[in-house]
Amino acid sequence: MLSNEALEKIDIELAKYPDNRQRSAIMSALRIAQSEKGWLSHELVGYVADYLKIPPVQALEVATFYGMYNLKPVGKYKLTVCTNLPCALSGGVDAALYLKERLGVGFNETTADGMYTLKEGECMGACGDAPVILVNNHKMCSFMTTEAIEKKLAELQ
Amino acid sequence: MAIYQSGVIFENVDTKNPDCWTLDSYLNRGGYTALKKILNEKITQESIIADMKTSGLRGRGGAGFPTGLKWSFMPRTLEGQKYIVCNSDEGEPGTFKDRDIMAFNPHSLIEGMIIAGYSISASVGYNYIHGEIFEIYERFEAALSEAREAGFLGKDIQGSGFDFELYAHHGYGAYICGEETALLDSLEGKKGQPRFKPPFPASYGLYGRPTTINNTESLASVPFILRDGAQVFQDKGVPNGGGTKLFSVSGHVNRPGNYEIPLGTPFTKLLEMAGGMRDGKKLKAVIPGGSSAPLLPASIMLECNMDFDSIAKAGSMLGSGGVIIMNEDVCMVKALERLAYFYHEESCGQCTPCREGTGWLYEIIHRIENGEGRINDLELLDSIGNQMAGRTICALADAAVFPVRSFIKHFRDEFEYHIEHKKCMVSHKWC
Amino acid sequence: MIEFELDGKQVSAPAGSNILEVALKEGRYIPHFCYHKKLSIAANCRMCLVEVEKAPKPMPACATPVTEGMKIKTCSKLAVEAQKGVMEFLLINHPLDCPICDQGGECQLQDLAIGYGRSKSRFEEEKRAVTNKDLGSLVSTEMTRCIHCSRCVRFTEEIAGFQELGMSYRNNHVEVMPFIGKTVNSELSGNIIDVCPVGALLSKPFKNKYRNWELSRRKSIAPHDGLGSNIIVQVDKYHKVARVLPLENEEINECWISDRDRFSYEGLYHDERNTTPMIKQDGKWINTDWETAILYAAKSINGVKEDHGSDSIGVLASNISTTEELYLLQKLMRSIDVVNLDSRLAQSDFSLDGKISGTLSLGGKVADLVNSKSILLIGSLLREEQPLIASKIRTGVKKNIELNVINVLKEDLLCDVKNQLVVDPREIVYTLAQVAKAAGVNLPSLNLDTVQISDEASNIAGSLAKGDGYIVLGNIAKSLPDYSKVLVLADAIAKITKARFGQFADLANEVGASLVNFVPYKLDSKLGLNAMQMLQEPRRAYVLLNTELEYDAYNSMQALAALKKADTVVVLSPFISEEMKNYADVILPITPFTETAGSYINMEGRWQKFNGVTRPLGDSKPGWKVLRVLANNLNLAGFDYNNIEEVRSELVELNNPKLLELQILTHTFSVTKPEIDSLVRFGIQRIYYGDSITRRAYSLQQTVYAKLPNLMLNPKLAIKLKLRAGEKINLEQLNVNKELPEATLCDKLPESVILVSAKVAAMAGRFDEIKVNA
Ligand SMILES: Cc1cc2nc3c(=O)[nH]c(=O)nc-3n(C[C@H](O)[C@H](O)[C@H](O)COP(=O)(O)O)c2cc1C
Ligand code: SF4
Ligand code: FES
């Protein structure tokens, strides 16, 4: 289900923890799996659990607990906008509203062309850079004014 | 991002220089001299811990517990594995300092963790990094590689016979993992659910082994303390809180960002450094220590100094040093609604009062904000809060209640107006 | 001991005790949900908050250890207010549907809501609804009622050994669920119904049929394994068993029971339950009355005895029979000189008969086993044979037991196994001989000269040598054609390593059968025929008690042939089947354990008496009464019992631990490495097929466990045989071919065996050679 490259990455994570503590690698293993497949299907969660030799329900608990795992398919780009209070004070909500209108979707929705999924985020520890938008979980974009958003969308094709 | 360099973690760090994070740059700034000195001179654990106590360093993660004292709790002579864990799961709304430490000066943290490991007989460390800052995680991994290559990590460090390995663990979106025992569970590959204490991590921590957990900023301060002197650090601050502290200033200021300033600096000075109020608006209220700290109105805040005791006396907490500035346009109901939503969303869900209470608080505040408030809602909020605070495993429930209490305490009229008139008393931008 | 104050009273308790534990012991009830004395402490429901003087906030009693001089107030204003607050939170999202909830009347939430709840809810928002989960055929869910105490989750992980349930999501969206698409498949799954303090997890077979307060509660003993779990059988007003629950007995089943013990009761009312005495005349079955049937049986037995001698009668019983039944049947038979008596139906090697004194039992208490330091398990599918003991051993392994296994199948024991040797059944003796040699066994009667010690064998010997060891044989070992050698070797290893030694009992009364001499080699001057011989050398008449030999016998093909050939077969059984109608001549519908008084003697030798929990169904009668009348009909003296106590009074002397002391008299043999150049059958009795009640328990038969393949072979063997998974396979034993469906591939088996369970009826020997035809 996963490429050798992904499995190698998981092995690197596994090596960080003591013997018999392979459960510790579940978060990164799910992250790596998601990065490759876009989202965590049940089969994928089960596969990762098997790879780590842990009960699948333990992997499911983790996949559903942490906010950045996609339990449903998402667009090519998942845009997560922080709207928490500090960000809201500096345009976080405005950025989200702008994106909603611009893309024609609400939170947790994907554009018809499958390009973008919009998500509301909680504090990303970057309040000083508000508005912030996280692209596909791993790329943070700061000071996302309307112009900056437009520029970013043009890049993300 | 503005950083006022007054000299501990960001001393001589040129954040404009893209290479300021590298080992070379760190060594040029005198990095790793504290560690080398300790290893070469075989400085004892006792003496390091004594220095840490003298420094007056209080934990920068929120609770402000004296770091030296925490280290002294470790059963250093106990057989078997022990761990040092760094809490970089910065997710407290309004706090964004640890991210910058790892971005611009990761080796200060690495050196601090090695020294901590040495001092508490831990040969393995983990740095748990907040989910949304993946690039910072990669940066930290790069710094770790450098340190490994240079022989600061691994077996027999610098020929001292001391072994220490350090790994980064990446979170994936759960504020509660900032709570130290939730963080440990998360490191073990579980849901991040806080553990009941006792037993405390010093006796039963990661994988059931003795563990010390410190915040990024606390650990990154360690090299300075042991290189430049504990008293030097202490003298930078105030009697009950030594050193400088990073304050993350967000909200309605001209220059949001991190400011490393001596503890005890007047709030007005900090506000000034941050460029003052944006658009010349009036200051209405401040949350001085991250969203979990009680809100203080401008009148109180403007009189206050930025240190543990002063802020506690004013009725709030220094917390993690996240200073959220709100101007006169902010609707307190709306602001509280957003925070209540956050605590509800982030409750781990295990304790009944928190699981059910955070949701209930949010529902009510949400109703009030949407013009469906009821006469006795404020009383009900207060009563629910009383049934939550102090009744749960971790402090998230308290953190959810503090804003509710303080917002209503200081701005009750706005809430009553909302309930009565079914609309905001003030204009605000984002609803 | 710690001294402290509890509600004004001076109390002491051992260090490390928590407040809740102590308070319960002292008779002070503190409300709680997540705390369960057998599970880890979660302290998450927060119901047990109490006031502790000097503590700044109320403390959870379940997680707070008592300390010297502590002052605890369990019902102060602060404590009660805290508890009431928690109760309000628990109820805001609870559906409050008590009137339609099976848990009503035995619900901790309901009970506590009366004391701690408000009469009117302050929660006026929309309540949460949670979708139900499919947990399989035994447990049904009403997840909206869940209060998230996490007991069920902890149970699956900590007691059942494999976390099958999780709490997914967070905040008030947390939901208990299995992995998507999976059910809860543990052999102990039903216990989650008991640990659930509310009506979220319920018994599926029981659901929506009764209000529990209409049911009476009666004590009994579970018959399906040798542990003798204590149970409560709940009976409805029509005298039907409605539900089975554990009865706490710390020394035996603690507060748990296996699914087999909990759900087998459905089998009691299977369509094949027979309550009418029947006789076969001219090949036709006719219903009759008891008098006629018993007279008919007596005449038949007498007739065969007169014509062919008492040696032409064979008597076979299942170990699910009560002690009294077994005792009376052997007494009756011995009174007419019949000594062909046996209940060791699945055994094939009887060479130690007459060379053993004492009784084969566990050889100690279950507590001794689970508190030992090193266990060697030989030939046991532990989780299927002894579900609860498996769990206890797992708990022990987590502490300090080193578990070593020699078996024919690599069973997943859900715990660390120190050494696990998986071998062809024909190699078990050789493997054990290696352990014996490594342990230093050196007896004139045992020639181990050519035995080569493998590393694993010497590791096992080393593990046992550390002391406090325990060697146990399971059902597989007992069926082996060289069982006697296994016994002798295991006994020798036990002696030299100072380990305890014994065997698991399969059904409730294996030890009982031996103690009441339901064996062909005790008491009498002449040795009778054993179970194997009785069927190998067909008898003219058979008396069968509670058994279906087509499943129970070592060689069921041979058993059926012998039965069909006999002049007379008298069956005493609660059940009837088409097969039985073919071979039987008289069928006497006796009652199962729920409808008769009796006793079972568990594998430790513990006598446990029970009464019938309900009256006999229809016209059926308790076996002991039937046997008494049968004896009367045979004009035998000494059978005029008025009640079961009078029967028991004859057994008093048997309740003597000395009788359990096992001694194996010399048995000389040498061990050499076997040549394995043929295939052998690996014939096991699957978990829900071991006795006639369980076989008929509907819901158990729907479980994943019951659907485990009955035909399995190693994929490498399949390649050799050019077989593919799911293909039909033609097997041959003793020149009889059987076309069997769907072979499953399983790499946990040696390459020289084919697993064919005893459910696949009428094969030859369970561990005899087998051939595969193209
Ligand atoms: C809900 C909650 C969230 C927390 N989040 C953080 C955090 O993001 N970072 C942090 O360092 N400490 C956080 N803490 C505090 C930690 O539990 C712990 O006190 C701290 O990491 C100890 O380090 P220090 O002594 O160096 O401050 C949090 C505590 C609670 C109750
Ligand atoms: S207080 Fe809330 S977040 Fe903390 S452990 Fe309890 S349920 Fe989890
Ligand atoms: S019983 Fe103590 S918190 Fe649940």
mmCIF file of N, CA and C in Angstrom, chain B residues 349-399:
data_model
loop_
_atom_site.group_PDB
_atom_site.id
_atom_site.type_symbol
_atom_site.label_atom_id
_atom_site.label_comp_id
_atom_site.label_asym_id
_atom_site.label_seq_id
_atom_site.Cartn_x
_atom_site.Cartn_y
_atom_site.Cartn_z
ATOM 1 N N GLY B 349 -11.154 14.916 26.206
ATOM 2 C CA GLY B 349 -12.391 14.148 26.290
ATOM 3 C C GLY B 349 -12.446 13.096 27.362
ATOM 4 N N GLN B 350 -11.397 12.961 28.162
ATOM 5 C CA GLN B 350 -11.494 11.872 29.146
ATOM 6 C C GLN B 350 -12.248 12.250 30.414
ATOM 7 N N CYS B 351 -12.014 13.435 30.966
ATOM 8 C CA CYS B 351 -12.689 13.785 32.215
ATOM 9 C C CYS B 351 -14.102 14.280 31.934
ATOM 10 N N THR B 352 -15.036 13.781 32.699
ATOM 11 C CA THR B 352 -16.427 14.166 32.472
ATOM 12 C C THR B 352 -16.633 15.687 32.532
ATOM 13 N N PRO B 353 -16.141 16.370 33.571
ATOM 14 C CA PRO B 353 -16.438 17.806 33.649
ATOM 15 C C PRO B 353 -15.884 18.588 32.467
ATOM 16 N N CYS B 354 -14.723 18.201 31.980
ATOM 17 C CA CYS B 354 -14.108 18.929 30.879
ATOM 18 C C CYS B 354 -14.789 18.566 29.565
ATOM 19 N N ARG B 355 -14.978 17.270 29.340
ATOM 20 C CA ARG B 355 -15.594 16.813 28.087
ATOM 21 C C ARG B 355 -16.965 17.446 27.908
ATOM 22 N N GLU B 356 -17.778 17.354 28.953
ATOM 23 C CA GLU B 356 -19.146 17.845 28.837
ATOM 24 C C GLU B 356 -19.208 19.350 29.091
ATOM 25 N N GLY B 357 -18.389 19.814 30.039
ATOM 26 C CA GLY B 357 -18.452 21.218 30.439
ATOM 27 C C GLY B 357 -17.966 22.176 29.360
ATOM 28 N N THR B 358 -16.840 21.850 28.707
ATOM 29 C CA THR B 358 -16.333 22.778 27.694
ATOM 30 C C THR B 358 -17.341 22.933 26.556
ATOM 31 N N GLY B 359 -17.995 21.832 26.219
ATOM 32 C CA GLY B 359 -19.000 21.887 25.151
ATOM 33 C C GLY B 359 -20.192 22.734 25.572
ATOM 34 N N TRP B 360 -20.590 22.547 26.811
ATOM 35 C CA TRP B 360 -21.762 23.270 27.314
ATOM 36 C C TRP B 360 -21.456 24.770 27.394
ATOM 37 N N LEU B 361 -20.284 25.113 27.929
ATOM 38 C CA LEU B 361 -19.890 26.525 27.999
ATOM 39 C C LEU B 361 -19.959 27.145 26.612
ATOM 40 N N TYR B 362 -19.374 26.444 25.643
ATOM 41 C CA TYR B 362 -19.351 27.001 24.296
ATOM 42 C C TYR B 362 -20.769 27.200 23.762
ATOM 43 N N GLU B 363 -21.598 26.202 23.943
ATOM 44 C CA GLU B 363 -22.973 26.286 23.423
ATOM 45 C C GLU B 363 -23.682 27.534 23.956
ATOM 46 N N ILE B 364 -23.495 27.769 25.235
ATOM 47 C CA ILE B 364 -24.199 28.902 25.841
ATOM 48 C C ILE B 364 -23.644 30.227 25.316
ATOM 49 N N ILE B 365 -22.309 30.335 25.291
ATOM 50 C CA ILE B 365 -21.709 31.591 24.827
ATOM 51 C C ILE B 365 -22.051 31.815 23.351
ATOM 52 N N HIS B 366 -22.071 30.735 22.620
ATOM 53 C CA HIS B 366 -22.427 30.797 21.209
ATOM 54 C C HIS B 366 -23.861 31.323 21.052
ATOM 55 N N ARG B 367 -24.713 30.839 21.918
ATOM 56 C CA ARG B 367 -26.109 31.302 21.868
ATOM 57 C C ARG B 367 -26.181 32.791 22.177
ATOM 58 N N ILE B 368 -25.457 33.193 23.213
ATOM 59 C CA ILE B 368 -25.497 34.600 23.590
ATOM 60 C C ILE B 368 -25.015 35.457 22.409
ATOM 61 N N GLU B 369 -23.907 35.029 21.841
ATOM 62 C CA GLU B 369 -23.337 35.788 20.716
ATOM 63 C C GLU B 369 -24.328 35.860 19.561
ATOM 64 N N ASN B 370 -25.117 34.817 19.391
ATOM 65 C CA ASN B 370 -26.072 34.800 18.289
ATOM 66 C C ASN B 370 -27.440 35.348 18.670
ATOM 67 N N GLY B 371 -27.462 36.086 19.757
ATOM 68 C CA GLY B 371 -28.710 36.745 20.127
ATOM 69 C C GLY B 371 -29.742 35.826 20.737
ATOM 70 N N GLU B 372 -29.298 34.689 21.232
ATOM 71 C CA GLU B 372 -30.270 33.790 21.859
ATOM 72 C C GLU B 372 -29.959 33.581 23.335
ATOM 73 N N GLY B 373 -29.319 34.572 23.910
ATOM 74 C CA GLY B 373 -28.965 34.469 25.323
ATOM 75 C C GLY B 373 -30.191 34.509 26.212
ATOM 76 N N ARG B 374 -30.068 33.911 27.362
ATOM 77 C CA ARG B 374 -31.177 33.914 28.305
ATOM 78 C C ARG B 374 -30.743 34.612 29.587
ATOM 79 N N ILE B 375 -31.733 35.079 30.299
ATOM 80 C CA ILE B 375 -31.493 35.874 31.499
ATOM 81 C C ILE B 375 -30.484 35.211 32.445
ATOM 82 N N ASN B 376 -30.695 33.949 32.731
ATOM 83 C CA ASN B 376 -29.820 33.348 33.748
ATOM 84 C C ASN B 376 -28.598 32.652 33.154
ATOM 85 N N ASP B 377 -28.282 32.929 31.915
ATOM 86 C CA ASP B 377 -27.126 32.287 31.289
ATOM 87 C C ASP B 377 -25.821 32.613 32.005
ATOM 88 N N LEU B 378 -25.674 33.863 32.448
ATOM 89 C CA LEU B 378 -24.404 34.235 33.074
ATOM 90 C C LEU B 378 -24.211 33.475 34.395
ATOM 91 N N GLU B 379 -25.305 33.339 35.086
ATOM 92 C CA GLU B 379 -25.284 32.584 36.337
ATOM 93 C C GLU B 379 -24.953 31.109 36.053
ATOM 94 N N LEU B 380 -25.573 30.596 34.986
ATOM 95 C CA LEU B 380 -25.349 29.207 34.612
ATOM 96 C C LEU B 380 -23.882 29.000 34.210
ATOM 97 N N LEU B 381 -23.333 29.949 33.452
ATOM 98 C CA LEU B 381 -21.930 29.839 33.047
ATOM 99 C C LEU B 381 -21.037 29.771 34.279
ATOM 100 N N ASP B 382 -21.358 30.610 35.230
ATOM 101 C CA ASP B 382 -20.558 30.653 36.442
ATOM 102 C C ASP B 382 -20.643 29.318 37.181
ATOM 103 N N SER B 383 -21.847 28.805 37.271
ATOM 104 C CA SER B 383 -22.045 27.550 37.996
ATOM 105 C C SER B 383 -21.361 26.382 37.276
ATOM 106 N N ILE B 384 -21.473 26.330 35.967
ATOM 107 C CA ILE B 384 -20.801 25.255 35.216
ATOM 108 C C ILE B 384 -19.298 25.354 35.428
ATOM 109 N N GLY B 385 -18.797 26.580 35.364
ATOM 110 C CA GLY B 385 -17.369 26.791 35.578
ATOM 111 C C GLY B 385 -16.934 26.262 36.938
ATOM 112 N N ASN B 386 -17.738 26.532 37.954
ATOM 113 C CA ASN B 386 -17.393 26.047 39.297
ATOM 114 C C ASN B 386 -17.380 24.530 39.360
ATOM 115 N N GLN B 387 -18.225 23.926 38.561
ATOM 116 C CA GLN B 387 -18.269 22.455 38.571
ATOM 117 C C GLN B 387 -17.126 21.834 37.747
ATOM 118 N N MET B 388 -16.447 22.676 37.007
ATOM 119 C CA MET B 388 -15.347 22.160 36.180
ATOM 120 C C MET B 388 -13.976 22.405 36.806
ATOM 121 N N ALA B 389 -13.778 23.653 37.223
ATOM 122 C CA ALA B 389 -12.434 24.055 37.644
ATOM 123 C C ALA B 389 -11.988 23.237 38.850
ATOM 124 N N GLY B 390 -10.779 22.720 38.755
ATOM 125 C CA GLY B 390 -10.226 21.970 39.878
ATOM 126 C C GLY B 390 -10.821 20.587 40.047
ATOM 127 N N ARG B 391 -11.570 20.117 39.061
ATOM 128 C CA ARG B 391 -12.219 18.815 39.225
ATOM 129 C C ARG B 391 -11.734 17.815 38.190
ATOM 130 N N THR B 392 -10.668 18.149 37.493
ATOM 131 C CA THR B 392 -10.260 17.296 36.374
ATOM 132 C C THR B 392 -8.796 16.859 36.512
ATOM 133 N N ILE B 393 -8.395 15.999 35.618
ATOM 134 C CA ILE B 393 -7.031 15.471 35.668
ATOM 135 C C ILE B 393 -6.013 16.558 35.361
ATOM 136 N N CYS B 394 -6.271 17.331 34.327
ATOM 137 C CA CYS B 394 -5.294 18.359 33.988
ATOM 138 C C CYS B 394 -5.926 19.725 34.075
ATOM 139 N N ALA B 395 -5.149 20.743 33.750
ATOM 140 C CA ALA B 395 -5.606 22.115 33.953
ATOM 141 C C ALA B 395 -6.347 22.676 32.746
ATOM 142 N N LEU B 396 -6.627 21.833 31.740
ATOM 143 C CA LEU B 396 -7.331 22.396 30.592
ATOM 144 C C LEU B 396 -8.718 22.895 30.985
ATOM 145 N N ALA B 397 -9.357 22.156 31.868
ATOM 146 C CA ALA B 397 -10.685 22.590 32.295
ATOM 147 C C ALA B 397 -10.593 23.946 32.985
ATOM 148 N N ASP B 398 -9.584 24.114 33.835
ATOM 149 C CA ASP B 398 -9.391 25.414 34.483
ATOM 150 C C ASP B 398 -9.122 26.480 33.432
ATOM 151 N N ALA B 399 -8.277 26.107 32.475
ATOM 152 C CA ALA B 399 -7.920 27.056 31.428
ATOM 153 C C ALA B 399 -9.157 27.469 30.642
#
